[in-house]
Short mmCIF file of C-alpha atoms in Angstrom, two decimals:
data_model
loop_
_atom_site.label_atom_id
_atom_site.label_comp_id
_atom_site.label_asym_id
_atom_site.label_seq_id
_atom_site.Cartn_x
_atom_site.Cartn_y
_atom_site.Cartn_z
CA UNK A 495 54.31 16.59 -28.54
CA UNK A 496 52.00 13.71 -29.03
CA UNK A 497 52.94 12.50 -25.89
CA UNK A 498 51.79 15.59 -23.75
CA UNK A 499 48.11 15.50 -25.95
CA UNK A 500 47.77 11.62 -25.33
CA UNK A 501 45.35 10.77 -22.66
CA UNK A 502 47.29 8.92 -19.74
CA UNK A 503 46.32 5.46 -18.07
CA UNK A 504 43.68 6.45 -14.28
CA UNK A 505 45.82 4.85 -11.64
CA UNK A 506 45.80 5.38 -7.85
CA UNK A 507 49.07 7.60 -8.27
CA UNK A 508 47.74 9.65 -10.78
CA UNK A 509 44.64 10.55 -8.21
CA UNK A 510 46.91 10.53 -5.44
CA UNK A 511 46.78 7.68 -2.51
CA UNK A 512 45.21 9.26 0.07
CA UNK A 513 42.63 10.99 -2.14
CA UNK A 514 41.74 7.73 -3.42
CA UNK A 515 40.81 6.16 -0.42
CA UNK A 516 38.61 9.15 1.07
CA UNK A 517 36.82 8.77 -2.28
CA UNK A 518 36.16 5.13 -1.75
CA UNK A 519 35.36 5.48 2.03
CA UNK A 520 33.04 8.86 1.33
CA UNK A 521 31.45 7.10 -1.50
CA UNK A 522 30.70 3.55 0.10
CA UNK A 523 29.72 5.50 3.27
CA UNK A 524 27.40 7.89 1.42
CA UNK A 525 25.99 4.73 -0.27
CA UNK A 526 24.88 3.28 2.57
CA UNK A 527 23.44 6.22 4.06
CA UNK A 528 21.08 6.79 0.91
CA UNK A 529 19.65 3.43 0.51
CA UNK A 530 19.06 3.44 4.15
CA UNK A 531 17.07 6.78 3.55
CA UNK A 532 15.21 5.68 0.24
CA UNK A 533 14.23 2.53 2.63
CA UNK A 534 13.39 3.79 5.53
CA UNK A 535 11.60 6.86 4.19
CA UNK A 536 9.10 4.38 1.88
CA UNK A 537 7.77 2.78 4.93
CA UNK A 538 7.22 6.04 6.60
CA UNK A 539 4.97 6.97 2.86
CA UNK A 540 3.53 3.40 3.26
CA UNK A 541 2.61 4.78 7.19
CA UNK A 542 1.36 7.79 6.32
CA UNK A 543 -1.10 5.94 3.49
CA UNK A 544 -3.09 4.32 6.19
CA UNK A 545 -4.20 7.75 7.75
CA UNK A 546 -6.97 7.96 4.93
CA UNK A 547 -6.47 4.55 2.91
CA UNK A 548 -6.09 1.32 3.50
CA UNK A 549 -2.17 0.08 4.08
CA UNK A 550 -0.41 -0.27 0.54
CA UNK A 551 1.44 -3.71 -0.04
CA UNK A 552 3.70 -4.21 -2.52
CA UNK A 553 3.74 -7.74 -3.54
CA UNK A 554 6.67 -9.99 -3.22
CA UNK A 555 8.22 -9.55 -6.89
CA UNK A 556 7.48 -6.10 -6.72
CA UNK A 557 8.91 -5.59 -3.04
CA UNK A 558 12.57 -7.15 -4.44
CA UNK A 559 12.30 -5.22 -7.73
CA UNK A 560 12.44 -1.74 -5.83
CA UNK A 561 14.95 -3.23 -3.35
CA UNK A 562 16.85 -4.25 -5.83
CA UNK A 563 16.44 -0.63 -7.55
CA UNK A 564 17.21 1.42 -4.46
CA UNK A 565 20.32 -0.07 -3.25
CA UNK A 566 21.72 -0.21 -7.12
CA UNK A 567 20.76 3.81 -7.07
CA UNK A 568 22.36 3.88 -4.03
CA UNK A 569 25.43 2.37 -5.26
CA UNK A 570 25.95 4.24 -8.43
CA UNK A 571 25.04 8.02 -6.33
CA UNK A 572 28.15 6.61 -4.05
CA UNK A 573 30.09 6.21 -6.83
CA UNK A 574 29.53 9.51 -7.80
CA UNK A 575 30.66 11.39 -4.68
CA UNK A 576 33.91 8.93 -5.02
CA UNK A 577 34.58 10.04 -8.66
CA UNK A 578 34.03 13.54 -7.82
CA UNK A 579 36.47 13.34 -4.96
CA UNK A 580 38.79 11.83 -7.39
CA UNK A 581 38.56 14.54 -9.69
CA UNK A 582 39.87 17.31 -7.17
CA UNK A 583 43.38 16.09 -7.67
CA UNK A 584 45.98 18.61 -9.13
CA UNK A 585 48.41 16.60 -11.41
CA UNK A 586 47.40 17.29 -14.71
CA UNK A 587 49.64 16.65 -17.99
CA UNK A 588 47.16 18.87 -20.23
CA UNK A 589 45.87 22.27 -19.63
CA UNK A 590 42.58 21.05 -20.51
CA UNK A 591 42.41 18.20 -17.70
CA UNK A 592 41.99 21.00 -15.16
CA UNK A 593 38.77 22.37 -17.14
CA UNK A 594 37.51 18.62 -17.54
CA UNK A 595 37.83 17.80 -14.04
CA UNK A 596 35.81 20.92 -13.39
CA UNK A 597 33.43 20.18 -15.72
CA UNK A 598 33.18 16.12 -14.28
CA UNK A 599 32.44 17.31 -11.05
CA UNK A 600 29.62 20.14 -12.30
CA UNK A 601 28.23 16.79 -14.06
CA UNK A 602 28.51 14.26 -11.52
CA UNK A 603 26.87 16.72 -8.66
CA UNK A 604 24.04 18.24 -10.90
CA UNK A 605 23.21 14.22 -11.56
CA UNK A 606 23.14 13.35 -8.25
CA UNK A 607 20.80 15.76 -6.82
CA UNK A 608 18.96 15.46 -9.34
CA UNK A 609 18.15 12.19 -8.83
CA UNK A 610 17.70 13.06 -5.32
CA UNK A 611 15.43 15.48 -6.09
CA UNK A 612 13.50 13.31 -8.28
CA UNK A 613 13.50 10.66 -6.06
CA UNK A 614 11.97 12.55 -3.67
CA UNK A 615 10.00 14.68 -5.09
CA UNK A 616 8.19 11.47 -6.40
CA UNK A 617 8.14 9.62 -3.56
CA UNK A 618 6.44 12.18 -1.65
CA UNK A 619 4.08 13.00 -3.79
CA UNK A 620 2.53 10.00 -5.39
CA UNK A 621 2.32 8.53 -1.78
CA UNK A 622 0.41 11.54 -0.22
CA UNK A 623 -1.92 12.87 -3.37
CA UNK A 624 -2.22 9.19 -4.74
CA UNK A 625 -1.42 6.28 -2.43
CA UNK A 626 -3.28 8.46 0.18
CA UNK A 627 -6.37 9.13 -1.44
CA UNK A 628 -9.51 7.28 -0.54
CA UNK A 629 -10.80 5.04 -3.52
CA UNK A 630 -7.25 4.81 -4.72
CA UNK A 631 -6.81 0.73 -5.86
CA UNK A 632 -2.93 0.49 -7.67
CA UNK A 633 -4.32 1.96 -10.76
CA UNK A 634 -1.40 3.34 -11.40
CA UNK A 635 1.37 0.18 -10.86
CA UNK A 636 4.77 1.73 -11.58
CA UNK A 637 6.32 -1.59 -11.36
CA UNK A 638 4.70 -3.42 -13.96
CA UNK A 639 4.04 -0.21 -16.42
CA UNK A 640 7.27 1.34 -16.11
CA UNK A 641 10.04 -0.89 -14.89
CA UNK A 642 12.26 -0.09 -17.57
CA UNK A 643 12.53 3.48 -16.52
CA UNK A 644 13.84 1.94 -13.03
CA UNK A 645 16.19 0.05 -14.77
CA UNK A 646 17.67 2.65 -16.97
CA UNK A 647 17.78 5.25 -14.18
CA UNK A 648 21.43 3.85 -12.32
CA UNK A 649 23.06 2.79 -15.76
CA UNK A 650 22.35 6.50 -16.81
CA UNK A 651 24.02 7.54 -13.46
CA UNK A 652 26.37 4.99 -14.08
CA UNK A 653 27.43 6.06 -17.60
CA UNK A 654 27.46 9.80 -16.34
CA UNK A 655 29.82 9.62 -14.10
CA UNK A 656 32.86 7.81 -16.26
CA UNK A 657 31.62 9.69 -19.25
CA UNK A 658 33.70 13.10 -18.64
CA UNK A 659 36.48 10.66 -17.04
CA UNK A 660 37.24 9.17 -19.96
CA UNK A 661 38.24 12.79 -21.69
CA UNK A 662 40.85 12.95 -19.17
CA UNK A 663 42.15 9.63 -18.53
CA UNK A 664 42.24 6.09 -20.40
CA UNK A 665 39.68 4.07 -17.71
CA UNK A 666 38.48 1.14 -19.66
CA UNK A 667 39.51 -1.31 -17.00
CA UNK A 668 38.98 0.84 -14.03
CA UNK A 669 34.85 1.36 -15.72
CA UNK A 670 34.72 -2.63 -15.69
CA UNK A 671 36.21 -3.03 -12.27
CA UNK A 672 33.74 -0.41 -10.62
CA UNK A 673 31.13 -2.02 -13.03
CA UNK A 674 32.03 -5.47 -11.25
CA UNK A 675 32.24 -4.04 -7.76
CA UNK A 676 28.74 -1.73 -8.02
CA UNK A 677 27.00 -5.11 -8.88
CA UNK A 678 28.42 -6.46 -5.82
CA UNK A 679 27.26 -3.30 -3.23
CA UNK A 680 24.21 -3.42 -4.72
CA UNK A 681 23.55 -7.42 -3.62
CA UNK A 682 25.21 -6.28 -0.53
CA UNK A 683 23.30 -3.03 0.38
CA UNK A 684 20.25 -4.95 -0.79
CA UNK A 685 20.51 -7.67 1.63
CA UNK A 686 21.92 -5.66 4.78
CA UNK A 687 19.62 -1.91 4.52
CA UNK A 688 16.28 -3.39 3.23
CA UNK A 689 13.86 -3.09 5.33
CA UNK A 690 11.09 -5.82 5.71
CA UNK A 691 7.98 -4.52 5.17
CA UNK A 692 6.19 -7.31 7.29
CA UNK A 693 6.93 -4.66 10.50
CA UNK A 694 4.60 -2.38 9.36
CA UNK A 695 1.98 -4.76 7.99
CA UNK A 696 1.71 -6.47 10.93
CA UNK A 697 1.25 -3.23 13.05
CA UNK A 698 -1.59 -2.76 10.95
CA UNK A 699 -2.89 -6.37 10.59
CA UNK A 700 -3.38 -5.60 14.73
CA UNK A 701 -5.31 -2.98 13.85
CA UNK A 702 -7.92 -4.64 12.04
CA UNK A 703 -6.71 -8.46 13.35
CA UNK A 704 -10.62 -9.04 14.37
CA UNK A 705 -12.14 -8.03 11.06
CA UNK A 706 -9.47 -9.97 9.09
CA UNK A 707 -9.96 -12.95 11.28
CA UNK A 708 -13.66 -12.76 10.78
CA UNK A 709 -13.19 -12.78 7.23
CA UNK A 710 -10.93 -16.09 7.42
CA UNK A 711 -13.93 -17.95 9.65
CA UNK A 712 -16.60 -17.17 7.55
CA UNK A 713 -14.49 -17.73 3.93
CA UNK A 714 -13.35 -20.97 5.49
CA UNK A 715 -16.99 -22.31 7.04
CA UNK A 716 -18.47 -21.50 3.64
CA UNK A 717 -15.52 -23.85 1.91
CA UNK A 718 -16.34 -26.62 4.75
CA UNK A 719 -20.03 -25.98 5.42
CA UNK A 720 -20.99 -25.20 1.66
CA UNK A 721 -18.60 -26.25 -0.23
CA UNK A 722 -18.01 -22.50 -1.68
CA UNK A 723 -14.88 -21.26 -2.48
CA UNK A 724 -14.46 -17.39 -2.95
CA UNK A 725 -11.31 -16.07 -5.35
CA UNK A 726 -8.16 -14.41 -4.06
CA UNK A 727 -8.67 -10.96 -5.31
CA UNK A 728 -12.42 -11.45 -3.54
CA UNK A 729 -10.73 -12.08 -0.06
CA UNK A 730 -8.48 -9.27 -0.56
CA UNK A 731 -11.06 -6.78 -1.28
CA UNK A 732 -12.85 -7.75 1.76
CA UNK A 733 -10.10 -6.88 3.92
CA UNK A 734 -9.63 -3.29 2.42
CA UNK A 735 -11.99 -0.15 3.37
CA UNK A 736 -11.37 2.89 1.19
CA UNK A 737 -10.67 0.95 -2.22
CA UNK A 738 -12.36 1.35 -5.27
CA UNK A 739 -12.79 -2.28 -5.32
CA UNK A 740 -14.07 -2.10 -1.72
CA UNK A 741 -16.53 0.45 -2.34
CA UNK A 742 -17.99 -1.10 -5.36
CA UNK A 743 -18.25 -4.71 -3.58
CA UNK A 744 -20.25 -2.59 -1.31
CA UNK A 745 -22.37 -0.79 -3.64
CA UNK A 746 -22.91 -4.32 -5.66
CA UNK A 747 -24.24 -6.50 -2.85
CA UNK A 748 -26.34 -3.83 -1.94
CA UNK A 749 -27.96 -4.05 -5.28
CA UNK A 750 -28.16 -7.43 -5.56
CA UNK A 751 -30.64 -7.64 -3.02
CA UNK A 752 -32.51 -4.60 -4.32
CA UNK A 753 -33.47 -6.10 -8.01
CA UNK A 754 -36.06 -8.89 -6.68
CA UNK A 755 -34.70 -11.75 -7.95
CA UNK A 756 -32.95 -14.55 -6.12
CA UNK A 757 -29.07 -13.95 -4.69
CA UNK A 758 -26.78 -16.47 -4.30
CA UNK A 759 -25.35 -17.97 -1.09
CA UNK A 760 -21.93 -16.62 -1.54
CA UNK A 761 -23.50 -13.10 -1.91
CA UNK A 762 -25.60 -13.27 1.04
CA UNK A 763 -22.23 -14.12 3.11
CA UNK A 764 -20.30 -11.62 1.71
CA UNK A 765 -23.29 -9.05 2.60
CA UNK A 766 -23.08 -10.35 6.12
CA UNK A 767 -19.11 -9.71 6.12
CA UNK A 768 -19.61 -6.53 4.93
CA UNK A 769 -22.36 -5.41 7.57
CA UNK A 770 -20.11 -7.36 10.65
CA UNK A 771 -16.69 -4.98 9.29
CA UNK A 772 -18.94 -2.08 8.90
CA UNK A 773 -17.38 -1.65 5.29
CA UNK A 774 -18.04 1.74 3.21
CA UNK A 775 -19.46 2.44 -0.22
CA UNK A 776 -17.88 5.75 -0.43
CA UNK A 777 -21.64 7.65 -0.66
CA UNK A 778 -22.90 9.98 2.32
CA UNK A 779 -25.96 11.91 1.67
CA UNK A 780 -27.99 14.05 4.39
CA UNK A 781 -27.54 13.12 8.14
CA UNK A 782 -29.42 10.59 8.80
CA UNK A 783 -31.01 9.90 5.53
CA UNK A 784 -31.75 6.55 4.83
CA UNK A 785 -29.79 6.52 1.33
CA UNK A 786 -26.89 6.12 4.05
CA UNK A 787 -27.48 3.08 4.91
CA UNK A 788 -25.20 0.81 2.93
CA UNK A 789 -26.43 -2.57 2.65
CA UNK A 790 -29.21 -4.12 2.16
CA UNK A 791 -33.05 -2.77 3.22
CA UNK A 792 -34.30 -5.53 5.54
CA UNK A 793 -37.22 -6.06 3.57
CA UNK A 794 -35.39 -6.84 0.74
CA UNK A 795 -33.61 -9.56 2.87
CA UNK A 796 -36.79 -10.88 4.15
CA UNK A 797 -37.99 -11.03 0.55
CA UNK A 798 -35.32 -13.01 -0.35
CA UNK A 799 -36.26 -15.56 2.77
CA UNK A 800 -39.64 -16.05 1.03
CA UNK A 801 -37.05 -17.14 -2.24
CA UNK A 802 -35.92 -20.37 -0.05
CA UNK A 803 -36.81 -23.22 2.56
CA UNK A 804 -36.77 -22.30 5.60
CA UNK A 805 -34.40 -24.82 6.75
CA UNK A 806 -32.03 -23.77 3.59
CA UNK A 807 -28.49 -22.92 4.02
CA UNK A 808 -29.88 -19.31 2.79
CA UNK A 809 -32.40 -18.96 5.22
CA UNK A 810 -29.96 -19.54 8.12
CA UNK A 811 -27.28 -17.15 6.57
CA UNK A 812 -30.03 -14.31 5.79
CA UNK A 813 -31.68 -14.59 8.98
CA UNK A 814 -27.50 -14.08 10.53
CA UNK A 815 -27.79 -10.73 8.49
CA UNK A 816 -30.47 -9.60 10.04
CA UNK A 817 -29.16 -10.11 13.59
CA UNK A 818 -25.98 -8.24 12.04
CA UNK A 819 -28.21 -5.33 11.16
CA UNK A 820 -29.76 -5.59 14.20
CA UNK A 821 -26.33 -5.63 16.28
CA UNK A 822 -24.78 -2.92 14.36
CA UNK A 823 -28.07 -0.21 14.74
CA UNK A 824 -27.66 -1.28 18.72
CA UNK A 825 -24.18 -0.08 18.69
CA UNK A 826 -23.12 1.60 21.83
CA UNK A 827 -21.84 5.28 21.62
CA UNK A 828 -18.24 5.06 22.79
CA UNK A 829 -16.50 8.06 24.61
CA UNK A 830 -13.59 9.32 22.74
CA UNK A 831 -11.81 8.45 26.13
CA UNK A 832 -12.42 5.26 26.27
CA UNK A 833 -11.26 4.37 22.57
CA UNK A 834 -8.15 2.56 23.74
CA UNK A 835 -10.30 0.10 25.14
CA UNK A 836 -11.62 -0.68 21.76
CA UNK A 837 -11.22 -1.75 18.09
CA UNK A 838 -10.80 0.46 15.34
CA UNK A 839 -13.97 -0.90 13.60
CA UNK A 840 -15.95 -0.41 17.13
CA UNK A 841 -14.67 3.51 17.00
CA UNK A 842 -16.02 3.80 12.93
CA UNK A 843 -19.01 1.80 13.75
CA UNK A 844 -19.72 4.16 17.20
CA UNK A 845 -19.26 7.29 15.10
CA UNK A 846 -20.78 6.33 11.94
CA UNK A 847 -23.96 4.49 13.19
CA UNK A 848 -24.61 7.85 14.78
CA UNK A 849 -25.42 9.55 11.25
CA UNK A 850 -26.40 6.41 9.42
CA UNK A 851 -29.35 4.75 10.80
CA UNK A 852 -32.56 6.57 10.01
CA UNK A 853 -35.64 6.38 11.84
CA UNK A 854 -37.32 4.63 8.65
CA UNK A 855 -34.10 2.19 8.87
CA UNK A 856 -35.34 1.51 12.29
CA UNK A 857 -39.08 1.20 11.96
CA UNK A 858 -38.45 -1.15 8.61
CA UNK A 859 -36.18 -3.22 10.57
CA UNK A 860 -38.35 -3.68 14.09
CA UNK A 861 -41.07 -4.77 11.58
CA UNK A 862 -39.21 -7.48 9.44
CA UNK A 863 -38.31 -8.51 12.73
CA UNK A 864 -41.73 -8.91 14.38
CA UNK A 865 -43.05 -10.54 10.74
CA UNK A 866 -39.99 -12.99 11.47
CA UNK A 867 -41.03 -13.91 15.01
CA UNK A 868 -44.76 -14.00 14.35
CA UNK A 869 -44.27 -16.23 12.09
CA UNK A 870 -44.64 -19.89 12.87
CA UNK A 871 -42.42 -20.98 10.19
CA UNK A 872 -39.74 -18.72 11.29
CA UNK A 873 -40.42 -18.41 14.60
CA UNK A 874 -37.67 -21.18 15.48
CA UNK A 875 -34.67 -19.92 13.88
CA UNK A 876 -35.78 -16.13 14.80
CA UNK A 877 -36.16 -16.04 18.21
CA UNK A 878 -32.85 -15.11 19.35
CA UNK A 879 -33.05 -12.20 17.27
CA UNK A 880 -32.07 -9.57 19.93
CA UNK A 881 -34.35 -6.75 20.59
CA UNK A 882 -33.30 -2.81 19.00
CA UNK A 883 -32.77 0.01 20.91
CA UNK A 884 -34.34 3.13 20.46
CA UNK A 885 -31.82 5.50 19.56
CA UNK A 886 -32.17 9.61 19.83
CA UNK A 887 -32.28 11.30 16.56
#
């Protein structure tokens, strides 16, 4: 009698030979095929980011954390669909095997999709309503405020799907084994289904390769020329558009130059890579309104001129923001058929100038330019200051 109630050892003949090994193919199949999809479908989200924000890059110890997370979720879901097949066999030495089998399999699906679901449901939304929304900066950093959660998730799965198992059969060793052998899928799906996210940022480094390399000449002439070094996180923000850290950087050099006092060198170069990238501060008023305009009034730059020599390292680098104004109100209006001939920023600067550039803009900037050239001190480092165009309003 005690023989029939004890629980008998899992082995191969016990599942049944040939179920056994369609569980293990099915489940190392169906392993592969989801960490491929949780892969592949987070650089599609990462794709779709860039249609209204700038390109989200996950740094390197984050970028191995989540490979590391999907391919061990992919693992332990494959293990499920193997367990489940295992649990459709028919030899059963207790009545109540055949209602625990049932009952491992109702388990072991309703886990895995929901995971699935969760995993998706996630990874579509945070991307589109979050990642995708202009002024969005990582405020939200699952990795570092909730990488617990990612660990827990496959041991949970893990645990599930041995958990039932065990009221039918003695497993102990076969739980270690599969522990030993998920450990060593996961290493293996990691290394063979990631994919490197270095495709898509260099697609989009090409889209902006100008503006970035702009950025590198004028961060590196002011660490050789001046002597000035500017921070990491500085340079970053610099090559983002739609940030919150963007748009402020925006908004701040602006009012730096607005308060009357003197601004420092680095500031007046970042305010001349700002105008050259045509970079936003997230503000649009009426068309045309001269609250628009996004960086700073040219009489506030020619104020500051008064501030230094004219032979300063200043001077020069104010006076290059004024021909940067000056370039960027001449902007050309460029066909929408011929923007495959041209730059992304040219496009945004085309379109946008359009609405931004006021016809007080214009008349304030012709005159700091005349007061420039008329004047004998400045005449020699202001006289290839190109003429503006009169634009229709």
């Amino acid at each position: 009698m005690k023989g029939k109630l004890r629980k008998e050892e899992i082995s191969i003949q016990k599942i049944g030979k040939q179920r056994f090994w369609i569980g293990i193919i099915s489940g190392l199949f169906s392993a592969i095929i989801i960490s491929l999809t949780f892969n592949y479908f987070r650089e599609l989200f990462r794709f779709f980011t860039t249609l209204s924000a700038d390109l989200f890059i996950l740094e390197k110890s984050e970028l191995l954390f989540y490979n590391y997370f999907f391919s061990s979720l992919a693992t332990v879901l494959g293990l499920s669909v193997t367990i489940a097949i295992w649990m459709t066999n028919n030899n059963h030495k207790r009545k109540k095997d055949k209602i625990y089998k049932q009952l491992s399999r109702t388990n072991i699906f309703f886990t895995f999709w929901l995971i699935l679901m969760m995993i998706a449901r996630f990874g579509s939304i945070v991307p589109f309503i979050l990642y995708g929304m202009p002024g969005y900066d990582n405020q939200l950093n699952l990795f570092e405020e909730y990488w617990l959660l990612f660990v827990l998730i496959p041991i949970v799965v893990f645990a599930q799907n041995w958990f039932i198992v065990r009221l039918i059969y003695r497993s102990e060793k076969w739980i270690l084994f599969s522990f030993v052998i998920c450990f060593v899928i996961t290493f293996t799906l990691k290394t063979t289904t990631s994919v490197n996210q270095e495709i898509l940022n260099n697609v989009y480094y090409k889209k902006f390769e100008s503006d970035f390399n702009y950025v590198d000449q004028q961060i590196s002439k002011a660490k050789i020329e001046y002597g000035i070094e500017f921070n990491e996180n500085t340079i970053k923000t610099l090559k983002k558009w739609h940030s919150e850290s963007s748009t402020k950087q925006v908004i701040s050099l602006k009012s730096a130059f607005s308060k009357g006092k003197k601004v420092s060198l680095d500031t007046i170069i970042l305010q001349k890579i700002a105008i050259k990238n045509f970079k936003e501060n997230g503000k649009y008023f009426n068309r045309n309104s001269i609250d628009n305009w996004r960086y700073a009034f040219p009489k506030d730059i020619l104020r500051q001129l008064e501030f230094y020599d004219v032979n300063s390292n200043e001077s020069k680098e104010l006076l290059e923001i004024i021909k940067e104004q000056i370039d960027l109100v001449n902007t050309p209006e460029i066909d929408w058929k011929e923007y495959d001939k041209h730059t992304d920023t040219e496009i945004r600067k085309s379109f946008g100038i359009k609405y931004n550039v006021p016809k007080q803009l214009n008349e304030q900037l012709e005159k700091v330019r005349e007061s420039l050239m008329n004047d004998k001190k400045y005449y020699e480092i202001s006289k290839d200051l190109p003429e503006l165009k009169q634009r229709d309003e």
